[in-house]
Short mmCIF file of C-alpha atoms in Angstrom, two decimals:
data_model
loop_
_atom_site.label_atom_id
_atom_site.label_comp_id
_atom_site.label_asym_id
_atom_site.label_seq_id
_atom_site.Cartn_x
_atom_site.Cartn_y
_atom_site.Cartn_z
CA UNK A 11 15.08 16.62 -34.39
CA UNK A 12 18.56 17.96 -33.72
CA UNK A 13 21.01 15.42 -32.33
CA UNK A 14 24.38 15.53 -30.60
CA UNK A 15 26.94 12.77 -30.25
CA UNK A 16 27.62 11.20 -26.86
CA UNK A 17 30.05 8.40 -26.14
CA UNK A 18 30.62 5.66 -23.59
CA UNK A 19 32.91 2.64 -23.49
CA UNK A 20 30.98 1.07 -26.39
CA UNK A 21 31.47 4.04 -28.69
CA UNK A 22 29.39 6.95 -29.94
CA UNK A 23 25.61 7.27 -30.10
CA UNK A 24 23.31 10.10 -31.16
CA UNK A 25 21.25 11.72 -28.39
CA UNK A 26 18.49 14.35 -28.83
CA UNK A 27 20.25 17.71 -28.48
CA UNK A 28 17.76 19.13 -25.98
CA UNK A 29 18.05 16.19 -23.58
CA UNK A 30 20.41 16.07 -20.59
CA UNK A 31 21.00 12.33 -20.58
CA UNK A 32 23.98 10.54 -22.07
CA UNK A 33 24.98 7.48 -24.04
CA UNK A 34 23.91 4.77 -21.59
CA UNK A 35 20.45 6.24 -21.15
CA UNK A 36 20.04 6.48 -24.92
CA UNK A 37 21.14 2.89 -25.43
CA UNK A 38 18.59 1.69 -22.87
CA UNK A 39 15.87 3.81 -24.43
CA UNK A 40 16.54 2.25 -27.82
CA UNK A 41 17.10 -1.31 -26.63
CA UNK A 42 14.14 -1.68 -24.27
CA UNK A 43 10.99 -0.52 -26.03
CA UNK A 44 8.84 -2.76 -23.83
CA UNK A 45 5.48 -1.79 -22.42
CA UNK A 46 4.42 1.60 -21.12
CA UNK A 47 5.60 1.21 -17.51
CA UNK A 48 8.33 3.69 -16.61
CA UNK A 49 10.66 3.66 -13.62
CA UNK A 50 8.50 4.87 -10.68
CA UNK A 51 8.92 8.48 -9.64
CA UNK A 52 9.50 7.31 -6.06
CA UNK A 53 12.64 5.44 -7.14
CA UNK A 54 13.96 8.52 -8.92
CA UNK A 55 13.30 10.70 -5.86
CA UNK A 56 15.15 8.18 -3.70
CA UNK A 57 18.07 8.35 -6.15
CA UNK A 58 18.15 12.15 -5.92
CA UNK A 59 18.43 11.92 -2.13
CA UNK A 60 20.99 9.13 -2.39
CA UNK A 61 23.24 10.87 -4.95
CA UNK A 62 23.33 14.00 -2.80
CA UNK A 63 24.16 11.98 0.32
CA UNK A 64 26.88 10.04 -1.52
CA UNK A 65 28.39 13.26 -2.87
CA UNK A 66 28.57 14.78 0.60
CA UNK A 67 30.06 11.59 2.05
CA UNK A 68 32.63 11.49 -0.73
CA UNK A 69 33.58 15.09 0.00
CA UNK A 70 34.00 14.22 3.69
CA UNK A 71 36.38 11.42 2.66
CA UNK A 72 38.34 13.55 0.20
CA UNK A 73 37.00 11.71 -2.84
CA UNK A 74 35.23 14.80 -4.26
CA UNK A 75 35.92 18.49 -3.90
CA UNK A 76 33.52 20.67 -1.96
CA UNK A 77 32.51 22.37 -5.22
CA UNK A 78 31.74 19.07 -6.91
CA UNK A 79 29.69 17.82 -3.96
CA UNK A 80 27.74 21.05 -3.60
CA UNK A 81 26.99 21.10 -7.31
CA UNK A 82 25.65 17.54 -7.21
CA UNK A 83 23.57 18.47 -4.15
CA UNK A 84 22.19 21.58 -5.85
CA UNK A 85 21.21 19.63 -8.98
CA UNK A 86 19.57 16.91 -6.87
CA UNK A 87 17.59 19.59 -5.04
CA UNK A 88 16.38 20.93 -8.37
CA UNK A 89 15.35 17.45 -9.49
CA UNK A 90 13.58 16.81 -6.18
CA UNK A 91 11.47 19.88 -6.84
CA UNK A 92 10.09 18.10 -9.90
CA UNK A 93 12.11 19.92 -12.55
CA UNK A 94 13.23 18.09 -15.70
CA UNK A 95 10.84 15.11 -15.39
CA UNK A 96 11.25 14.42 -19.11
CA UNK A 97 14.90 13.44 -18.50
CA UNK A 98 13.95 10.08 -16.96
CA UNK A 99 12.26 8.07 -19.73
CA UNK A 100 13.48 4.54 -19.05
CA UNK A 101 11.25 1.50 -18.87
CA UNK A 102 10.84 -0.79 -15.89
CA UNK A 103 11.66 -3.65 -18.26
CA UNK A 104 15.42 -3.11 -18.54
CA UNK A 105 18.44 -4.69 -16.92
CA UNK A 106 17.36 -6.43 -13.73
CA UNK A 107 19.98 -4.63 -11.64
CA UNK A 108 18.58 -1.21 -12.55
CA UNK A 109 22.01 -0.17 -13.85
CA UNK A 110 20.56 1.89 -16.68
CA UNK A 111 18.32 3.92 -14.37
CA UNK A 112 21.26 4.52 -12.03
CA UNK A 113 23.26 5.77 -15.01
CA UNK A 114 20.31 7.81 -16.27
CA UNK A 115 20.38 9.73 -12.98
CA UNK A 116 24.18 10.01 -13.06
CA UNK A 117 24.20 11.33 -16.63
CA UNK A 118 21.45 13.88 -16.08
CA UNK A 119 23.15 15.21 -12.94
CA UNK A 120 26.47 15.50 -14.80
CA UNK A 121 24.93 17.38 -17.75
CA UNK A 122 22.96 19.75 -15.50
CA UNK A 123 26.15 20.35 -13.48
CA UNK A 124 27.95 21.30 -16.70
CA UNK A 125 25.36 24.03 -17.26
CA UNK A 126 26.40 25.38 -13.87
CA UNK A 127 30.01 25.49 -15.01
CA UNK A 128 31.19 22.39 -13.12
CA UNK A 129 32.54 19.47 -15.16
CA UNK A 130 31.48 16.12 -13.74
CA UNK A 131 31.79 12.62 -15.15
CA UNK A 132 28.73 10.39 -14.60
CA UNK A 133 30.84 7.46 -13.37
CA UNK A 134 33.95 9.06 -11.91
CA UNK A 135 32.19 11.77 -9.92
CA UNK A 136 28.41 11.29 -9.60
CA UNK A 137 28.76 7.52 -9.15
CA UNK A 138 31.94 7.77 -7.03
CA UNK A 139 32.26 5.02 -4.36
CA UNK A 140 29.09 3.38 -5.71
CA UNK A 141 27.85 0.61 -7.96
CA UNK A 142 24.41 0.15 -9.45
CA UNK A 143 24.45 -3.10 -7.51
CA UNK A 144 24.26 -1.23 -4.20
CA UNK A 145 22.57 2.02 -5.25
CA UNK A 146 19.48 0.47 -6.81
CA UNK A 147 18.62 -1.82 -3.87
CA UNK A 148 19.32 1.16 -1.60
CA UNK A 149 16.95 3.37 -3.58
CA UNK A 150 14.42 0.53 -3.61
CA UNK A 151 14.45 0.19 0.18
CA UNK A 152 14.34 3.95 0.62
CA UNK A 153 11.39 4.40 -1.75
CA UNK A 154 9.51 1.49 -0.20
CA UNK A 155 10.03 2.68 3.38
CA UNK A 156 9.07 6.26 2.55
CA UNK A 157 5.97 5.11 0.64
CA UNK A 158 4.81 3.13 3.65
CA UNK A 159 5.62 5.92 6.09
CA UNK A 160 4.28 8.84 4.09
CA UNK A 161 1.47 7.31 2.09
CA UNK A 162 0.07 4.11 3.56
CA UNK A 163 0.33 4.60 7.32
CA UNK A 164 -1.23 8.09 7.39
CA UNK A 165 -4.13 6.85 5.23
CA UNK A 166 -4.60 3.94 7.66
CA UNK A 167 -4.77 6.32 10.61
CA UNK A 168 -7.31 8.56 8.87
CA UNK A 169 -9.47 5.55 8.02
CA UNK A 170 -9.28 4.26 11.59
CA UNK A 171 -10.37 7.64 12.92
CA UNK A 172 -13.46 7.66 10.69
CA UNK A 173 -14.37 4.14 11.76
CA UNK A 174 -13.87 5.10 15.39
CA UNK A 175 -16.33 7.97 14.92
CA UNK A 176 -18.89 5.63 13.36
CA UNK A 177 -18.35 3.21 16.22
CA UNK A 178 -19.18 5.89 18.79
CA UNK A 179 -22.24 7.07 16.87
CA UNK A 180 -23.77 3.58 16.70
CA UNK A 181 -23.23 2.19 20.21
CA UNK A 182 -26.98 2.03 20.86
CA UNK A 183 -27.84 0.17 17.65
CA UNK A 184 -28.40 -3.61 17.88
CA UNK A 185 -28.56 -5.65 14.71
CA UNK A 186 -28.69 -9.28 13.73
CA UNK A 187 -25.37 -11.00 13.17
CA UNK A 188 -24.61 -13.16 10.16
CA UNK A 189 -22.33 -16.17 9.77
CA UNK A 190 -22.10 -18.46 6.72
CA UNK A 191 -24.33 -15.82 5.01
CA UNK A 192 -27.11 -16.95 7.36
CA UNK A 193 -28.74 -15.24 10.34
CA UNK A 194 -26.82 -15.52 13.61
CA UNK A 195 -27.13 -14.06 17.11
CA UNK A 196 -27.33 -10.27 17.60
CA UNK A 197 -24.51 -7.80 18.19
CA UNK A 198 -24.19 -4.07 18.48
CA UNK A 199 -23.49 -2.30 15.21
CA UNK A 200 -20.63 -0.57 17.02
CA UNK A 201 -19.10 -3.97 17.77
CA UNK A 202 -19.13 -4.84 14.09
CA UNK A 203 -17.56 -1.46 13.27
CA UNK A 204 -14.87 -2.08 15.89
CA UNK A 205 -13.99 -5.21 13.94
CA UNK A 206 -13.79 -3.14 10.77
CA UNK A 207 -11.51 -0.66 12.52
CA UNK A 208 -9.16 -3.45 13.59
CA UNK A 209 -9.05 -4.69 9.99
CA UNK A 210 -7.06 -1.52 9.31
CA UNK A 211 -5.24 -1.18 12.64
CA UNK A 212 -3.78 -4.71 12.71
CA UNK A 213 -1.97 -4.54 9.33
CA UNK A 214 -0.90 -0.98 10.18
CA UNK A 215 0.94 -2.39 13.20
CA UNK A 216 2.42 -5.11 10.97
CA UNK A 217 3.73 -2.45 8.60
CA UNK A 218 5.24 -0.51 11.48
CA UNK A 219 6.95 -3.70 12.67
CA UNK A 220 8.36 -4.31 9.17
CA UNK A 221 9.92 -0.87 8.73
CA UNK A 222 13.16 -1.40 10.74
CA UNK A 223 14.31 -4.13 8.33
CA UNK A 224 13.26 -2.08 5.32
CA UNK A 225 15.32 0.89 6.54
CA UNK A 226 18.54 -1.17 6.28
CA UNK A 227 20.42 -0.07 3.16
CA UNK A 228 22.84 -1.81 0.81
CA UNK A 229 24.92 1.31 0.11
CA UNK A 230 28.63 0.71 0.63
CA UNK A 231 28.53 -2.83 -0.75
CA UNK A 232 29.47 -1.65 -4.27
CA UNK A 233 29.71 -4.50 -6.81
CA UNK A 234 29.42 -7.75 -4.84
CA UNK A 235 29.21 -6.69 -1.21
CA UNK A 236 32.93 -6.28 -0.46
CA UNK A 237 32.82 -2.48 -0.60
CA UNK A 238 35.54 -2.30 -3.25
CA UNK A 239 36.42 1.34 -4.17
CA UNK A 240 34.33 2.79 -1.33
CA UNK A 241 36.11 4.56 1.55
CA UNK A 242 35.90 3.31 5.11
CA UNK A 243 32.65 4.23 6.89
CA UNK A 244 31.18 5.47 3.61
CA UNK A 245 27.90 3.67 4.35
CA UNK A 246 27.60 5.28 7.78
CA UNK A 247 28.27 8.74 6.38
CA UNK A 248 25.73 8.28 3.58
CA UNK A 249 23.04 7.13 6.01
CA UNK A 250 23.73 10.09 8.28
CA UNK A 251 23.04 12.46 5.39
CA UNK A 252 19.99 10.45 4.33
CA UNK A 253 18.53 10.71 7.82
CA UNK A 254 19.00 14.47 7.70
CA UNK A 255 17.45 14.71 4.25
CA UNK A 256 14.45 12.41 4.72
CA UNK A 257 13.80 12.41 8.45
CA UNK A 258 13.77 8.59 8.34
CA UNK A 259 16.12 6.41 10.36
CA UNK A 260 17.99 4.75 7.51
CA UNK A 261 20.96 2.63 8.62
CA UNK A 262 23.57 0.54 6.78
CA UNK A 263 22.86 -3.15 6.38
CA UNK A 264 25.70 -4.78 8.30
CA UNK A 265 25.84 -7.68 5.84
CA UNK A 266 26.16 -6.28 2.35
CA UNK A 267 26.33 -9.76 0.81
CA UNK A 268 22.78 -10.26 2.07
CA UNK A 269 21.68 -6.76 1.12
CA UNK A 270 22.67 -7.08 -2.56
CA UNK A 271 21.14 -10.47 -3.22
CA UNK A 272 18.06 -10.68 -1.00
CA UNK A 273 14.80 -8.77 -0.89
CA UNK A 274 13.31 -10.53 2.12
CA UNK A 275 12.53 -7.22 3.88
CA UNK A 276 10.59 -6.14 0.81
CA UNK A 277 8.70 -9.45 0.72
CA UNK A 278 7.90 -9.21 4.42
CA UNK A 279 6.69 -5.63 4.21
CA UNK A 280 4.62 -6.28 1.12
CA UNK A 281 3.10 -9.21 2.98
CA UNK A 282 1.72 -6.66 5.43
CA UNK A 283 0.44 -4.61 2.47
CA UNK A 284 -1.26 -7.77 1.21
CA UNK A 285 -2.79 -8.32 4.65
CA UNK A 286 -4.13 -4.77 4.52
CA UNK A 287 -5.50 -5.40 1.03
CA UNK A 288 -7.20 -8.62 2.14
CA UNK A 289 -8.81 -6.82 5.08
CA UNK A 290 -9.94 -3.90 2.91
CA UNK A 291 -11.52 -6.45 0.56
CA UNK A 292 -13.48 -7.85 3.51
CA UNK A 293 -14.48 -4.40 4.74
CA UNK A 294 -15.65 -3.22 1.31
CA UNK A 295 -17.57 -6.44 0.74
CA UNK A 296 -19.32 -6.18 4.11
CA UNK A 297 -20.41 -2.65 3.36
CA UNK A 298 -21.68 -3.31 -0.15
CA UNK A 299 -23.60 -6.40 1.01
CA UNK A 300 -25.16 -4.57 3.94
CA UNK A 301 -26.04 -1.61 1.71
CA UNK A 302 -27.48 -3.85 -1.01
CA UNK A 303 -30.92 -3.06 -2.30
CA UNK A 304 -32.37 -0.55 -2.02
CA UNK A 305 -35.50 -2.70 -1.70
CA UNK A 306 -34.54 -6.26 -2.55
CA UNK A 307 -31.26 -6.61 -0.66
CA UNK A 308 -30.14 -6.42 2.96
CA UNK A 309 -30.35 -2.63 2.99
CA UNK A 310 -29.40 -2.12 6.63
CA UNK A 311 -26.95 0.70 5.95
CA UNK A 312 -26.96 3.65 3.58
CA UNK A 313 -23.88 4.80 1.70
CA UNK A 314 -23.51 7.98 -0.38
CA UNK A 315 -24.96 8.01 -3.88
CA UNK A 316 -22.06 9.39 -5.89
CA UNK A 317 -22.91 8.79 -9.55
CA UNK A 318 -25.47 7.02 -11.77
CA UNK A 319 -24.93 3.28 -11.74
CA UNK A 320 -26.33 2.19 -15.05
CA UNK A 321 -26.49 3.38 -18.63
CA UNK A 322 -29.76 1.51 -19.16
CA UNK A 323 -31.52 1.34 -15.77
CA UNK A 324 -32.62 4.82 -14.69
CA UNK A 325 -32.22 5.63 -11.01
CA UNK A 326 -29.81 2.77 -10.30
CA UNK A 327 -26.94 3.64 -7.95
CA UNK A 328 -24.07 1.24 -7.29
CA UNK A 329 -21.48 0.84 -4.48
CA UNK A 330 -18.69 2.09 -6.73
CA UNK A 331 -16.22 3.02 -3.99
CA UNK A 332 -16.46 -0.52 -2.60
CA UNK A 333 -15.82 -1.91 -6.05
CA UNK A 334 -12.73 0.26 -6.49
CA UNK A 335 -11.34 -0.94 -3.16
CA UNK A 336 -11.85 -4.59 -4.08
CA UNK A 337 -10.12 -4.11 -7.44
CA UNK A 338 -7.17 -2.47 -5.72
CA UNK A 339 -7.04 -5.40 -3.30
CA UNK A 340 -6.89 -7.87 -6.19
CA UNK A 341 -4.06 -5.89 -7.82
CA UNK A 342 -2.06 -5.80 -4.58
CA UNK A 343 -2.47 -9.55 -4.14
CA UNK A 344 -1.16 -10.07 -7.66
CA UNK A 345 1.74 -7.72 -6.97
CA UNK A 346 2.59 -9.76 -3.90
CA UNK A 347 2.96 -12.89 -6.00
CA UNK A 348 5.22 -11.05 -8.46
CA UNK A 349 7.43 -9.68 -5.66
CA UNK A 350 7.70 -13.08 -4.02
CA UNK A 351 8.76 -14.77 -7.25
CA UNK A 352 11.20 -11.95 -8.07
CA UNK A 353 12.79 -11.97 -4.61
CA UNK A 354 13.39 -15.72 -4.86
CA UNK A 355 15.59 -15.24 -7.92
CA UNK A 356 18.81 -13.94 -6.38
CA UNK A 357 21.79 -15.69 -7.93
CA UNK A 358 25.20 -15.65 -6.28
CA UNK A 359 25.98 -12.01 -5.34
CA UNK A 360 23.01 -10.17 -6.90
CA UNK A 361 19.28 -10.23 -7.44
CA UNK A 362 18.44 -9.06 -10.96
CA UNK A 363 14.68 -8.63 -10.60
CA UNK A 364 14.88 -5.29 -8.84
CA UNK A 365 12.95 -2.96 -11.18
CA UNK A 366 9.92 -5.25 -11.21
CA UNK A 367 10.03 -5.41 -7.39
CA UNK A 368 10.16 -1.62 -7.29
CA UNK A 369 7.29 -1.20 -9.74
CA UNK A 370 4.97 -3.62 -7.97
CA UNK A 371 5.73 -2.58 -4.39
CA UNK A 372 5.34 1.11 -5.09
CA UNK A 373 2.17 0.58 -7.09
CA UNK A 374 0.71 -1.33 -4.13
CA UNK A 375 1.62 1.42 -1.67
CA UNK A 376 0.30 4.11 -4.00
CA UNK A 377 -2.98 2.30 -4.68
CA UNK A 378 -3.64 1.40 -1.05
CA UNK A 379 -2.98 4.91 0.19
CA UNK A 380 -5.16 6.47 -2.48
CA UNK A 381 -8.01 3.99 -2.25
CA UNK A 382 -8.25 4.24 1.55
CA UNK A 383 -8.58 8.01 1.29
CA UNK A 384 -11.10 7.73 -1.54
CA UNK A 385 -13.12 5.09 0.33
CA UNK A 386 -13.10 7.18 3.48
CA UNK A 387 -14.00 10.48 1.81
CA UNK A 388 -16.57 9.19 -0.66
CA UNK A 389 -18.18 6.33 1.26
CA UNK A 390 -17.47 5.91 4.95
CA UNK A 391 -17.81 9.57 5.91
CA UNK A 392 -21.41 9.44 4.70
CA UNK A 393 -22.30 5.94 5.94
CA UNK A 394 -25.42 5.75 8.14
CA UNK A 395 -27.38 2.94 9.73
CA UNK A 396 -30.98 2.25 8.71
CA UNK A 397 -32.04 1.73 12.30
CA UNK A 398 -35.63 0.85 11.42
CA UNK A 399 -34.56 -1.87 8.98
CA UNK A 400 -32.01 -3.22 11.47
CA UNK A 401 -34.63 -3.41 14.20
CA UNK A 402 -37.16 -5.11 11.93
CA UNK A 403 -34.68 -7.73 10.75
CA UNK A 404 -33.48 -8.27 14.30
CA UNK A 405 -36.92 -9.04 15.68
CA UNK A 406 -37.86 -11.23 12.73
CA UNK A 407 -34.74 -13.35 13.05
CA UNK A 408 -35.16 -16.93 14.21
CA UNK A 409 -31.68 -17.01 15.73
CA UNK A 410 -32.94 -15.15 18.77
CA UNK A 411 -33.98 -18.66 19.75
CA UNK A 412 -30.37 -19.19 20.92
CA UNK A 413 -31.10 -17.40 24.20
CA UNK A 414 -33.89 -19.94 24.90
CA UNK A 415 -31.51 -22.91 24.84
CA UNK A 416 -30.66 -22.71 28.58
CA UNK A 417 -34.39 -22.79 29.39
CA UNK A 418 -35.86 -25.29 26.94
CA UNK A 419 -32.81 -27.14 25.60
CA UNK A 420 -31.10 -27.19 22.21
CA UNK A 421 -33.44 -29.67 20.48
CA UNK A 422 -36.65 -27.99 21.59
CA UNK A 423 -35.26 -24.60 20.59
CA UNK A 424 -34.27 -25.96 17.17
CA UNK A 425 -37.77 -27.42 16.75
CA UNK A 426 -39.36 -24.05 17.54
CA UNK A 427 -37.11 -22.24 15.03
CA UNK A 428 -37.82 -24.78 12.28
CA UNK A 429 -41.57 -24.67 12.96
CA UNK A 430 -41.58 -20.87 12.69
CA UNK A 431 -39.63 -20.98 9.42
CA UNK A 432 -41.78 -23.73 7.95
CA UNK A 433 -45.08 -22.08 8.84
CA UNK A 434 -44.02 -18.49 8.26
CA UNK A 435 -44.82 -17.40 11.81
CA UNK A 436 -42.81 -15.56 14.43
CA UNK A 437 -40.54 -17.34 16.84
CA UNK A 438 -42.78 -16.34 19.70
CA UNK A 439 -45.84 -17.85 18.01
CA UNK A 440 -43.98 -21.11 17.45
CA UNK A 441 -42.77 -21.31 21.06
CA UNK A 442 -46.26 -20.63 22.40
CA UNK A 443 -47.82 -23.14 19.98
CA UNK A 444 -45.44 -25.84 21.22
CA UNK A 445 -46.22 -24.79 24.80
CA UNK A 446 -42.54 -24.46 25.59
CA UNK A 447 -42.92 -21.13 27.44
CA UNK A 448 -45.61 -18.67 28.38
CA UNK A 449 -45.80 -15.33 26.61
CA UNK A 450 -44.46 -13.59 29.73
CA UNK A 451 -41.53 -16.03 30.00
CA UNK A 452 -40.72 -15.56 26.33
CA UNK A 453 -40.72 -11.78 26.61
CA UNK A 454 -38.52 -11.86 29.70
CA UNK A 455 -36.03 -14.21 28.04
CA UNK A 456 -35.81 -13.04 24.44
CA UNK A 457 -34.25 -9.63 24.91
CA UNK A 458 -31.68 -8.81 22.21
CA UNK A 459 -30.04 -6.12 24.32
CA UNK A 460 -29.02 -8.84 26.78
CA UNK A 461 -27.51 -11.00 24.05
CA UNK A 462 -24.75 -8.60 22.99
#
């Protein structure tokens, strides 16, 4: 491999000749050979937007020439298009401030600018009026907000729409309810589905409520929050350009001392992602229980048969989409614990657990968005009710006795239900045997459609 020499304030270091990064990226690459997890693409994309916005703001303030700013913007546009992905090799497990990833972006932009005939220094020009201490938390908030807006919320809406369709299609279906894993009083299948729909809609609203705090950015705080070396109104100018670039209402955090050391907005927003994960766990579990069987389970709904379920049992088909959702939910819950611990570790003027926050938050958003679409496309779109099985279970249930309580009293009703269970008869047979009602009275009273 051909090498070239790069230098920084610590001296010279050999860098692969074909690469566009510099000395600080190379040092990080050599010093942090930990795991396989790389800095998330979403963070890099946020940096590309941020570096362009900072360059334009610096030009407005006379800190960069128009040519320098336009060159930085052009390179960032090229990187946004997905070019040169191999130039960003750094691990998540690096300095907790993300300094090395900030410098990785700065160095690559400077080297690509040189190929355009414009000499830029990674620190003096690309990082002008900035510090890693304000750019990384800014990129983190940007990436998190955009992931929620562009990935999670649209997937929620699509899932809600499918559930709403299922709700409309099943308004005439009455089924037995279940509480404590035991039979309960009846409800319409559409009522149950409406509950499923709200399992998605409620955390969606929570996420929407969390976004305003997440859109507050640390940029302009520089090293410790004082804004040293940044021009007046730099943060406002940067956010103006970011709004134009992303279409999202990013604003400066008015208290940079808070913005550099706290990740409470991230914790709060991920809490809503955890709520969504918990609800998706419940939804997937309901569906796989109610589809269990095909002959020896509940079997009241049918879900698509997507692939063979066993390497040894021919003909077996499993609720694989439900299982994927529940595994995603477990991962998101674990990520929430990691983010909470990391966010609690701010010391003095900086939190140095930022890359791990970025990795976990963005993985959660990515997994939730993807799994909701997969679950919807490969399971819910093909879900149907086994109306015959629902009707049979409904009329065999002993909990229909609940509607008799006003007529015969709680204790007599309980006695009739226990007699029917003990003797293996129907509820009607037990009630008639105990001479609690006539057959006509029973039929007039026990009407499931009036119990929902």
